[in-house]
PDB file of N, CA and C in Angstrom:
ATOM      1  N   UNK A   1     -24.836  22.003 -34.114  1.00 54.00           N
ATOM      2  CA  UNK A   1     -24.546  21.173 -33.170  1.00 54.00           C
ATOM      3  C   UNK A   1     -23.477  21.770 -32.099  1.00 54.00           C
ATOM      4  N   UNK A   2     -23.949  21.950 -30.812  1.00 53.00           N
ATOM      5  CA  UNK A   2     -23.107  22.497 -29.710  1.00 53.00           C
ATOM      6  C   UNK A   2     -21.693  21.924 -29.652  1.00 53.00           C
ATOM      7  N   UNK A   3     -20.573  22.652 -29.235  1.00 55.00           N
ATOM      8  CA  UNK A   3     -19.443  22.149 -29.152  1.00 55.00           C
ATOM      9  C   UNK A   3     -19.147  21.514 -27.679  1.00 55.00           C
ATOM     10  N   UNK A   4     -20.018  21.915 -26.685  1.00 52.00           N
ATOM     11  CA  UNK A   4     -19.954  21.439 -25.355  1.00 52.00           C
ATOM     12  C   UNK A   4     -21.135  20.512 -24.951  1.00 52.00           C
ATOM     13  N   UNK A   5     -20.750  19.569 -24.265  1.00 51.00           N
ATOM     14  CA  UNK A   5     -21.914  18.512 -23.854  1.00 51.00           C
ATOM     15  C   UNK A   5     -22.350  19.175 -22.382  1.00 51.00           C
ATOM     16  N   UNK A   6     -23.593  19.253 -22.293  1.00 53.00           N
ATOM     17  CA  UNK A   6     -24.160  19.680 -20.986  1.00 53.00           C
ATOM     18  C   UNK A   6     -23.668  18.713 -19.841  1.00 53.00           C
ATOM     19  N   UNK A   7     -23.390  19.465 -18.738  1.00 51.00           N
ATOM     20  CA  UNK A   7     -22.973  18.614 -17.431  1.00 51.00           C
ATOM     21  C   UNK A   7     -24.145  17.966 -16.938  1.00 51.00           C
ATOM     22  N   UNK A   8     -24.052  16.721 -16.371  1.00 52.00           N
ATOM     23  CA  UNK A   8     -25.217  15.995 -15.800  1.00 52.00           C
ATOM     24  C   UNK A   8     -25.162  16.248 -14.433  1.00 52.00           C
ATOM     25  N   UNK A   9     -24.190  17.090 -13.840  1.00 53.00           N
ATOM     26  CA  UNK A   9     -24.347  17.337 -12.380  1.00 53.00           C
ATOM     27  C   UNK A   9     -23.467  16.431 -11.441  1.00 53.00           C
ATOM     28  N   UNK A  10     -22.467  16.827 -10.795  1.00 55.00           N
ATOM     29  CA  UNK A  10     -21.807  15.986  -9.858  1.00 55.00           C
ATOM     30  C   UNK A  10     -20.595  15.230 -10.580  1.00 55.00           C
ATOM     31  N   UNK A  11     -20.369  15.687 -11.834  1.00 55.00           N
ATOM     32  CA  UNK A  11     -19.337  15.030 -12.608  1.00 55.00           C
ATOM     33  C   UNK A  11     -18.007  15.555 -12.370  1.00 55.00           C
ATOM     34  N   UNK A  12     -16.887  14.847 -12.869  1.00 59.00           N
ATOM     35  CA  UNK A  12     -15.692  15.287 -12.464  1.00 59.00           C
ATOM     36  C   UNK A  12     -14.964  16.161 -13.315  1.00 59.00           C
ATOM     37  N   UNK A  13     -15.775  16.335 -14.641  1.00 57.00           N
ATOM     38  CA  UNK A  13     -15.074  17.476 -15.584  1.00 57.00           C
ATOM     39  C   UNK A  13     -15.846  18.723 -15.388  1.00 57.00           C
ATOM     40  N   UNK A  14     -15.246  19.840 -15.639  1.00 61.00           N
ATOM     41  CA  UNK A  14     -15.876  21.129 -15.558  1.00 61.00           C
ATOM     42  C   UNK A  14     -16.817  21.351 -16.571  1.00 61.00           C
ATOM     43  N   UNK A  15     -17.795  22.358 -16.459  1.00 63.00           N
ATOM     44  CA  UNK A  15     -18.903  22.347 -17.295  1.00 63.00           C
ATOM     45  C   UNK A  15     -18.217  22.656 -18.740  1.00 63.00           C
ATOM     46  N   UNK A  16     -17.450  23.491 -18.714  1.00 62.00           N
ATOM     47  CA  UNK A  16     -16.902  24.032 -20.249  1.00 62.00           C
ATOM     48  C   UNK A  16     -15.942  22.892 -20.865  1.00 62.00           C
ATOM     49  N   UNK A  17     -15.427  21.607 -20.218  1.00 58.00           N
ATOM     50  CA  UNK A  17     -14.422  20.952 -20.938  1.00 58.00           C
ATOM     51  C   UNK A  17     -14.986  19.873 -21.863  1.00 58.00           C
ATOM     52  N   UNK A  18     -14.566  19.794 -23.114  1.00 60.00           N
ATOM     53  CA  UNK A  18     -14.802  18.901 -24.082  1.00 60.00           C
ATOM     54  C   UNK A  18     -14.735  17.360 -23.427  1.00 60.00           C
ATOM     55  N   UNK A  19     -15.603  16.540 -23.970  1.00 62.00           N
ATOM     56  CA  UNK A  19     -15.505  15.174 -23.348  1.00 62.00           C
ATOM     57  C   UNK A  19     -14.307  14.489 -23.877  1.00 62.00           C
ATOM     58  N   UNK A  20     -13.696  14.491 -25.106  1.00 64.00           N
ATOM     59  CA  UNK A  20     -12.817  13.717 -25.719  1.00 64.00           C
ATOM     60  C   UNK A  20     -11.467  14.289 -25.081  1.00 64.00           C
ATOM     61  N   UNK A  21     -11.477  15.296 -24.408  1.00 62.00           N
ATOM     62  CA  UNK A  21     -10.172  15.823 -23.835  1.00 62.00           C
ATOM     63  C   UNK A  21      -9.945  15.440 -22.187  1.00 62.00           C
ATOM     64  N   UNK A  22     -10.738  14.420 -21.725  1.00 62.00           N
ATOM     65  CA  UNK A  22     -10.411  14.226 -20.274  1.00 62.00           C
ATOM     66  C   UNK A  22      -9.049  13.545 -20.122  1.00 62.00           C
ATOM     67  N   UNK A  23      -8.358  13.946 -19.093  1.00 64.00           N
ATOM     68  CA  UNK A  23      -7.098  13.383 -18.768  1.00 64.00           C
ATOM     69  C   UNK A  23      -7.196  12.520 -17.728  1.00 64.00           C
ATOM     70  N   UNK A  24      -6.315  11.520 -17.735  1.00 59.00           N
ATOM     71  CA  UNK A  24      -6.303  10.512 -16.712  1.00 59.00           C
ATOM     72  C   UNK A  24      -5.273  10.900 -15.691  1.00 59.00           C
ATOM     73  N   UNK A  25      -5.442  10.682 -14.480  1.00 65.00           N
ATOM     74  CA  UNK A  25      -4.581  10.916 -13.208  1.00 65.00           C
ATOM     75  C   UNK A  25      -4.020   9.670 -12.631  1.00 65.00           C
ATOM     76  N   UNK A  26      -2.951   9.857 -12.057  1.00 61.00           N
ATOM     77  CA  UNK A  26      -2.361   8.633 -11.237  1.00 61.00           C
ATOM     78  C   UNK A  26      -1.867   7.722 -12.168  1.00 61.00           C
ATOM     79  N   UNK A  27      -1.782   6.362 -11.763  1.00 63.00           N
ATOM     80  CA  UNK A  27      -1.271   5.390 -12.423  1.00 63.00           C
ATOM     81  C   UNK A  27      -2.227   4.617 -13.549  1.00 63.00           C
ATOM     82  N   UNK A  28      -3.290   5.213 -13.551  1.00 61.00           N
ATOM     83  CA  UNK A  28      -4.231   4.585 -14.552  1.00 61.00           C
ATOM     84  C   UNK A  28      -3.917   4.992 -16.079  1.00 61.00           C
ATOM     85  N   UNK A  29      -3.575   4.189 -16.904  1.00 64.00           N
ATOM     86  CA  UNK A  29      -3.223   4.613 -18.266  1.00 64.00           C
ATOM     87  C   UNK A  29      -3.944   3.768 -19.289  1.00 64.00           C
ATOM     88  N   UNK A  30      -4.235   4.265 -20.462  1.00 71.00           N
ATOM     89  CA  UNK A  30      -4.812   3.416 -21.314  1.00 71.00           C
ATOM     90  C   UNK A  30      -3.757   2.539 -21.805  1.00 71.00           C
ATOM     91  N   UNK A  31      -4.425   0.979 -21.682  1.00 80.00           N
ATOM     92  CA  UNK A  31      -3.478  -0.195 -22.005  1.00 80.00           C
ATOM     93  C   UNK A  31      -4.093  -0.740 -23.402  1.00 80.00           C
ATOM     94  N   UNK A  32      -3.224  -1.449 -23.921  1.00 93.00           N
ATOM     95  CA  UNK A  32      -3.552  -2.206 -25.150  1.00 93.00           C
ATOM     96  C   UNK A  32      -3.987  -3.712 -24.760  1.00 93.00           C
ATOM     97  N   UNK A  33      -4.768  -4.347 -25.502  1.00 92.00           N
ATOM     98  CA  UNK A  33      -5.360  -5.521 -25.042  1.00 92.00           C
ATOM     99  C   UNK A  33      -4.009  -6.606 -24.990  1.00 92.00           C
ATOM    100  N   UNK A  34      -3.010  -6.385 -25.713  1.00 92.00           N
ATOM    101  CA  UNK A  34      -2.008  -7.264 -25.659  1.00 92.00           C
ATOM    102  C   UNK A  34      -1.054  -7.101 -24.269  1.00 92.00           C
ATOM    103  N   UNK A  35      -1.187  -5.921 -23.965  1.00 94.00           N
ATOM    104  CA  UNK A  35      -0.396  -5.522 -22.732  1.00 94.00           C
ATOM    105  C   UNK A  35      -1.316  -6.063 -21.469  1.00 94.00           C
ATOM    106  N   UNK A  36      -2.545  -5.746 -21.579  1.00 94.00           N
ATOM    107  CA  UNK A  36      -3.408  -6.427 -20.399  1.00 94.00           C
ATOM    108  C   UNK A  36      -3.120  -7.946 -20.307  1.00 94.00           C
ATOM    109  N   UNK A  37      -3.372  -8.573 -21.499  1.00 94.00           N
ATOM    110  CA  UNK A  37      -3.097 -10.050 -21.516  1.00 94.00           C
ATOM    111  C   UNK A  37      -1.883 -10.376 -20.976  1.00 94.00           C
ATOM    112  N   UNK A  38      -0.694  -9.622 -21.145  1.00 94.00           N
ATOM    113  CA  UNK A  38       0.445 -10.013 -20.578  1.00 94.00           C
ATOM    114  C   UNK A  38       0.560  -9.877 -19.129  1.00 94.00           C
ATOM    115  N   UNK A  39      -0.085  -8.740 -18.544  1.00 95.00           N
ATOM    116  CA  UNK A  39      -0.114  -8.359 -17.306  1.00 95.00           C
ATOM    117  C   UNK A  39      -0.872  -9.419 -16.417  1.00 95.00           C
ATOM    118  N   UNK A  40      -1.868  -9.695 -16.908  1.00 96.00           N
ATOM    119  CA  UNK A  40      -2.887 -10.802 -16.401  1.00 96.00           C
ATOM    120  C   UNK A  40      -2.151 -12.065 -16.292  1.00 96.00           C
ATOM    121  N   UNK A  41      -1.418 -12.491 -17.401  1.00 96.00           N
ATOM    122  CA  UNK A  41      -0.709 -13.710 -17.257  1.00 96.00           C
ATOM    123  C   UNK A  41       0.384 -13.830 -16.159  1.00 96.00           C
ATOM    124  N   UNK A  42       1.188 -12.568 -16.300  1.00 97.00           N
ATOM    125  CA  UNK A  42       2.204 -12.303 -15.369  1.00 97.00           C
ATOM    126  C   UNK A  42       1.679 -12.531 -13.906  1.00 97.00           C
ATOM    127  N   UNK A  43       0.571 -11.862 -13.632  1.00 97.00           N
ATOM    128  CA  UNK A  43       0.047 -11.916 -12.218  1.00 97.00           C
ATOM    129  C   UNK A  43      -0.398 -13.330 -11.953  1.00 97.00           C
ATOM    130  N   UNK A  44      -1.004 -14.174 -12.772  1.00 98.00           N
ATOM    131  CA  UNK A  44      -1.371 -15.365 -12.518  1.00 98.00           C
ATOM    132  C   UNK A  44      -0.040 -16.364 -12.328  1.00 98.00           C
ATOM    133  N   UNK A  45       0.835 -16.295 -13.054  1.00 97.00           N
ATOM    134  CA  UNK A  45       2.181 -16.987 -12.838  1.00 97.00           C
ATOM    135  C   UNK A  45       2.776 -16.632 -11.510  1.00 97.00           C
ATOM    136  N   UNK A  46       2.742 -15.536 -11.165  1.00 98.00           N
ATOM    137  CA  UNK A  46       3.291 -14.959  -9.599  1.00 98.00           C
ATOM    138  C   UNK A  46       2.295 -15.609  -8.625  1.00 98.00           C
ATOM    139  N   UNK A  47       1.047 -15.566  -8.830  1.00 98.00           N
ATOM    140  CA  UNK A  47       0.017 -15.972  -7.852  1.00 98.00           C
ATOM    141  C   UNK A  47       0.278 -17.569  -7.633  1.00 98.00           C
ATOM    142  N   UNK A  48       0.471 -18.281  -8.932  1.00 98.00           N
ATOM    143  CA  UNK A  48       0.808 -19.722  -8.937  1.00 98.00           C
ATOM    144  C   UNK A  48       1.829 -19.967  -8.122  1.00 98.00           C
ATOM    145  N   UNK A  49       2.979 -19.219  -8.298  1.00 98.00           N
ATOM    146  CA  UNK A  49       4.351 -19.466  -7.627  1.00 98.00           C
ATOM    147  C   UNK A  49       4.170 -19.335  -6.237  1.00 98.00           C
ATOM    148  N   UNK A  50       3.431 -18.178  -5.641  1.00 98.00           N
ATOM    149  CA  UNK A  50       2.973 -18.104  -4.322  1.00 98.00           C
ATOM    150  C   UNK A  50       2.313 -19.236  -3.685  1.00 98.00           C
ATOM    151  N   UNK A  51       1.435 -19.819  -4.356  1.00 98.00           N
ATOM    152  CA  UNK A  51       0.506 -20.874  -3.842  1.00 98.00           C
ATOM    153  C   UNK A  51       1.493 -22.078  -3.753  1.00 98.00           C
ATOM    154  N   UNK A  52       2.294 -22.382  -4.724  1.00 98.00           N
ATOM    155  CA  UNK A  52       3.230 -23.410  -4.753  1.00 98.00           C
ATOM    156  C   UNK A  52       3.860 -23.451  -3.619  1.00 98.00           C
ATOM    157  N   UNK A  53       4.663 -22.391  -3.434  1.00 98.00           N
ATOM    158  CA  UNK A  53       5.581 -22.125  -2.129  1.00 98.00           C
ATOM    159  C   UNK A  53       4.751 -22.367  -0.950  1.00 98.00           C
ATOM    160  N   UNK A  54       3.573 -21.800  -0.699  1.00 98.00           N
ATOM    161  CA  UNK A  54       2.846 -21.903   0.446  1.00 98.00           C
ATOM    162  C   UNK A  54       2.626 -23.563   0.632  1.00 98.00           C
ATOM    163  N   UNK A  55       2.253 -24.042  -0.148  1.00 98.00           N
ATOM    164  CA  UNK A  55       1.747 -25.633  -0.343  1.00 98.00           C
ATOM    165  C   UNK A  55       3.032 -26.375   0.112  1.00 98.00           C
ATOM    166  N   UNK A  56       4.459 -25.862  -0.285  1.00 98.00           N
ATOM    167  CA  UNK A  56       5.542 -26.501  -0.010  1.00 98.00           C
ATOM    168  C   UNK A  56       5.841 -26.443   1.448  1.00 98.00           C
ATOM    169  N   UNK A  57       5.695 -25.177   1.847  1.00 98.00           N
ATOM    170  CA  UNK A  57       6.040 -24.926   3.384  1.00 98.00           C
ATOM    171  C   UNK A  57       5.005 -25.542   4.214  1.00 98.00           C
ATOM    172  N   UNK A  58       3.770 -25.606   3.829  1.00 98.00           N
ATOM    173  CA  UNK A  58       2.933 -26.334   4.688  1.00 98.00           C
ATOM    174  C   UNK A  58       3.157 -27.861   4.771  1.00 98.00           C
ATOM    175  N   UNK A  59       3.437 -28.586   3.679  1.00 97.00           N
ATOM    176  CA  UNK A  59       3.694 -29.881   3.506  1.00 97.00           C
ATOM    177  C   UNK A  59       4.864 -30.281   4.364  1.00 97.00           C
ATOM    178  N   UNK A  60       5.862 -29.310   4.352  1.00 98.00           N
ATOM    179  CA  UNK A  60       7.282 -29.569   5.034  1.00 98.00           C
ATOM    180  C   UNK A  60       6.829 -29.733   6.569  1.00 98.00           C
ATOM    181  N   UNK A  61       6.117 -28.390   6.846  1.00 98.00           N
ATOM    182  CA  UNK A  61       5.529 -28.504   8.350  1.00 98.00           C
ATOM    183  C   UNK A  61       4.951 -29.625   8.832  1.00 98.00           C
ATOM    184  N   UNK A  62       3.956 -30.078   7.920  1.00 97.00           N
ATOM    185  CA  UNK A  62       3.155 -31.237   8.461  1.00 97.00           C
ATOM    186  C   UNK A  62       4.142 -32.668   8.457  1.00 97.00           C
ATOM    187  N   UNK A  63       5.141 -32.642   7.625  1.00 95.00           N
ATOM    188  CA  UNK A  63       5.889 -33.809   7.649  1.00 95.00           C
ATOM    189  C   UNK A  63       6.920 -33.753   8.927  1.00 95.00           C
ATOM    190  N   UNK A  64       7.294 -32.508   9.315  1.00 95.00           N
ATOM    191  CA  UNK A  64       7.897 -32.279  10.499  1.00 95.00           C
ATOM    192  C   UNK A  64       7.118 -32.784  11.596  1.00 95.00           C
ATOM    193  N   UNK A  65       5.879 -32.308  11.750  1.00 95.00           N
ATOM    194  CA  UNK A  65       4.913 -32.778  12.849  1.00 95.00           C
ATOM    195  C   UNK A  65       4.728 -34.219  12.870  1.00 95.00           C
ATOM    196  N   UNK A  66       4.515 -34.869  11.509  1.00 93.00           N
ATOM    197  CA  UNK A  66       4.374 -36.323  11.703  1.00 93.00           C
ATOM    198  C   UNK A  66       5.467 -37.157  12.285  1.00 93.00           C
ATOM    199  N   UNK A  67       6.822 -36.535  12.071  1.00 91.00           N
ATOM    200  CA  UNK A  67       8.077 -37.038  12.542  1.00 91.00           C
ATOM    201  C   UNK A  67       8.076 -37.152  14.192  1.00 91.00           C
ATOM    202  N   UNK A  68       7.344 -36.236  14.735  1.00 92.00           N
ATOM    203  CA  UNK A  68       7.441 -36.436  16.168  1.00 92.00           C
ATOM    204  C   UNK A  68       6.208 -37.020  16.998  1.00 92.00           C
ATOM    205  N   UNK A  69       5.128 -37.363  16.080  1.00 92.00           N
ATOM    206  CA  UNK A  69       4.051 -38.169  16.562  1.00 92.00           C
ATOM    207  C   UNK A  69       4.340 -39.489  16.547  1.00 92.00           C
ATOM    208  N   UNK A  70       3.884 -40.245  17.655  1.00 90.00           N
ATOM    209  CA  UNK A  70       3.996 -41.697  17.636  1.00 90.00           C
ATOM    210  C   UNK A  70       2.823 -42.340  16.879  1.00 90.00           C
ATOM    211  N   UNK A  71       3.310 -43.132  15.945  1.00 82.00           N
ATOM    212  CA  UNK A  71       2.264 -43.870  14.889  1.00 82.00           C
ATOM    213  C   UNK A  71       2.600 -45.298  14.892  1.00 82.00           C
ATOM    214  N   UNK A  72       1.710 -45.994  14.574  1.00 77.00           N
ATOM    215  CA  UNK A  72       1.924 -47.603  14.506  1.00 77.00           C
ATOM    216  C   UNK A  72       1.170 -47.927  13.313  1.00 77.00           C
ATOM    217  N   UNK A  73       1.701 -48.650  12.478  1.00 79.00           N
ATOM    218  CA  UNK A  73       3.108 -48.840  12.334  1.00 79.00           C
ATOM    219  C   UNK A  73       4.042 -47.538  11.878  1.00 79.00           C
ATOM    220  N   UNK A  74       5.277 -47.620  11.838  1.00 75.00           N
ATOM    221  CA  UNK A  74       6.018 -46.541  11.432  1.00 75.00           C
ATOM    222  C   UNK A  74       5.910 -46.202  10.177  1.00 75.00           C
ATOM    223  N   UNK A  75       5.870 -47.075   9.221  1.00 79.00           N
ATOM    224  CA  UNK A  75       5.680 -46.746   7.842  1.00 79.00           C
ATOM    225  C   UNK A  75       4.349 -45.994   7.380  1.00 79.00           C
ATOM    226  N   UNK A  76       3.413 -45.970   8.210  1.00 82.00           N
ATOM    227  CA  UNK A  76       2.026 -45.434   7.838  1.00 82.00           C
ATOM    228  C   UNK A  76       2.113 -43.845   7.827  1.00 82.00           C
ATOM    229  N   UNK A  77       1.741 -43.320   6.878  1.00 88.00           N
ATOM    230  CA  UNK A  77       1.741 -41.845   6.516  1.00 88.00           C
ATOM    231  C   UNK A  77       0.382 -41.411   6.702  1.00 88.00           C
ATOM    232  N   UNK A  78       0.238 -40.455   7.754  1.00 91.00           N
ATOM    233  CA  UNK A  78      -1.121 -40.016   8.050  1.00 91.00           C
ATOM    234  C   UNK A  78      -1.441 -38.827   7.043  1.00 91.00           C
ATOM    235  N   UNK A  79      -2.749 -38.598   6.722  1.00 94.00           N
ATOM    236  CA  UNK A  79      -3.196 -37.668   5.747  1.00 94.00           C
ATOM    237  C   UNK A  79      -3.079 -36.106   6.603  1.00 94.00           C
ATOM    238  N   UNK A  80      -3.229 -35.198   6.049  1.00 96.00           N
ATOM    239  CA  UNK A  80      -3.109 -33.979   6.578  1.00 96.00           C
ATOM    240  C   UNK A  80      -4.070 -33.757   7.732  1.00 96.00           C
ATOM    241  N   UNK A  81      -5.385 -34.135   7.434  1.00 97.00           N
ATOM    242  CA  UNK A  81      -6.234 -33.901   8.355  1.00 97.00           C
ATOM    243  C   UNK A  81      -6.182 -34.871   9.687  1.00 97.00           C
ATOM    244  N   UNK A  82      -5.684 -36.146   9.274  1.00 95.00           N
ATOM    245  CA  UNK A  82      -5.436 -37.190  10.483  1.00 95.00           C
ATOM    246  C   UNK A  82      -4.200 -36.640  11.164  1.00 95.00           C
ATOM    247  N   UNK A  83      -3.261 -35.972  10.510  1.00 95.00           N
ATOM    248  CA  UNK A  83      -2.175 -35.499  11.392  1.00 95.00           C
ATOM    249  C   UNK A  83      -2.600 -34.413  12.339  1.00 95.00           C
ATOM    250  N   UNK A  84      -3.355 -33.470  11.989  1.00 97.00           N
ATOM    251  CA  UNK A  84      -3.912 -32.368  12.704  1.00 97.00           C
ATOM    252  C   UNK A  84      -4.650 -32.898  13.849  1.00 97.00           C
ATOM    253  N   UNK A  85      -5.472 -33.794  13.525  1.00 97.00           N
ATOM    254  CA  UNK A  85      -6.352 -34.469  14.599  1.00 97.00           C
ATOM    255  C   UNK A  85      -5.611 -35.197  15.625  1.00 97.00           C
ATOM    256  N   UNK A  86      -4.780 -36.041  15.100  1.00 95.00           N
ATOM    257  CA  UNK A  86      -3.726 -36.887  16.023  1.00 95.00           C
ATOM    258  C   UNK A  86      -2.960 -35.881  16.885  1.00 95.00           C
ATOM    259  N   UNK A  87      -2.291 -34.930  16.254  1.00 96.00           N
ATOM    260  CA  UNK A  87      -1.477 -34.035  17.110  1.00 96.00           C
ATOM    261  C   UNK A  87      -2.264 -33.441  18.239  1.00 96.00           C
ATOM    262  N   UNK A  88      -3.570 -33.066  17.802  1.00 97.00           N
ATOM    263  CA  UNK A  88      -4.358 -32.268  18.946  1.00 97.00           C
ATOM    264  C   UNK A  88      -4.878 -33.222  20.048  1.00 97.00           C
ATOM    265  N   UNK A  89      -5.132 -34.356  19.550  1.00 97.00           N
ATOM    266  CA  UNK A  89      -5.448 -35.378  20.691  1.00 97.00           C
ATOM    267  C   UNK A  89      -4.165 -35.980  21.526  1.00 97.00           C
ATOM    268  N   UNK A  90      -3.009 -35.910  20.752  1.00 97.00           N
ATOM    269  CA  UNK A  90      -1.815 -36.135  21.669  1.00 97.00           C
ATOM    270  C   UNK A  90      -1.588 -35.205  22.382  1.00 97.00           C
ATOM    271  N   UNK A  91      -1.603 -33.843  22.122  1.00 97.00           N
ATOM    272  CA  UNK A  91      -1.339 -32.980  23.160  1.00 97.00           C
ATOM    273  C   UNK A  91      -2.269 -32.735  24.076  1.00 97.00           C
ATOM    274  N   UNK A  92      -3.532 -33.122  23.871  1.00 98.00           N
ATOM    275  CA  UNK A  92      -4.457 -33.045  24.884  1.00 98.00           C
ATOM    276  C   UNK A  92      -4.260 -34.254  25.949  1.00 98.00           C
ATOM    277  N   UNK A  93      -3.701 -35.356  25.409  1.00 97.00           N
ATOM    278  CA  UNK A  93      -3.548 -36.445  26.318  1.00 97.00           C
ATOM    279  C   UNK A  93      -2.215 -36.369  27.310  1.00 97.00           C
ATOM    280  N   UNK A  94      -1.222 -35.566  26.621  1.00 96.00           N
ATOM    281  CA  UNK A  94       0.021 -35.274  27.377  1.00 96.00           C
ATOM    282  C   UNK A  94      -0.502 -34.223  28.504  1.00 96.00           C
ATOM    283  N   UNK A  95      -1.197 -33.144  28.076  1.00 97.00           N
ATOM    284  CA  UNK A  95      -1.652 -32.255  29.041  1.00 97.00           C
ATOM    285  C   UNK A  95      -2.370 -32.882  30.153  1.00 97.00           C
ATOM    286  N   UNK A  96      -3.399 -33.821  29.844  1.00 97.00           N
ATOM    287  CA  UNK A  96      -4.152 -34.521  30.935  1.00 97.00           C
ATOM    288  C   UNK A  96      -3.111 -35.289  31.736  1.00 97.00           C
ATOM    289  N   UNK A  97      -2.210 -35.894  31.108  1.00 96.00           N
ATOM    290  CA  UNK A  97      -1.141 -36.647  31.989  1.00 96.00           C
ATOM    291  C   UNK A  97      -0.408 -35.750  32.982  1.00 96.00           C
ATOM    292  N   UNK A  98       0.018 -34.642  32.666  1.00 96.00           N
ATOM    293  CA  UNK A  98       0.635 -33.647  33.369  1.00 96.00           C
ATOM    294  C   UNK A  98      -0.375 -33.053  34.566  1.00 96.00           C
ATOM    295  N   UNK A  99      -1.429 -32.910  34.124  1.00 95.00           N
ATOM    296  CA  UNK A  99      -2.588 -32.369  35.189  1.00 95.00           C
ATOM    297  C   UNK A  99      -2.883 -33.365  36.354  1.00 95.00           C
ATOM    298  N   UNK A 100      -2.975 -34.691  35.874  1.00 95.00           N
ATOM    299  CA  UNK A 100      -3.246 -35.592  36.878  1.00 95.00           C
ATOM    300  C   UNK A 100      -2.111 -36.102  37.703  1.00 95.00           C
ATOM    301  N   UNK A 101      -0.689 -35.782  37.199  1.00 88.00           N
ATOM    302  CA  UNK A 101       0.426 -36.197  37.823  1.00 88.00           C
ATOM    303  C   UNK A 101       0.826 -35.396  39.194  1.00 88.00           C
TER     304      UNK A 101
END
């Protein structure tokens, strides 16, 4: 049995290098299943935190927008899409008023 595997051409290892002796380069390292699971869980937790913060900021911005829009009655809370549509129409109506004045 030969000690060297024949090269298939275009590979990254030199023709005389044994297959089991390939070295990894850069940050890629062999990781255990437990470590991979921990990394994936950590990334998911961080992604969830980022999404939660993004939604908190979006909701705060929409609340601030609702506070400057005239609504009838005052205790009515507009949905997100209603808030955006109302704001668009309100800005359009104000700009038309200015254009005609």
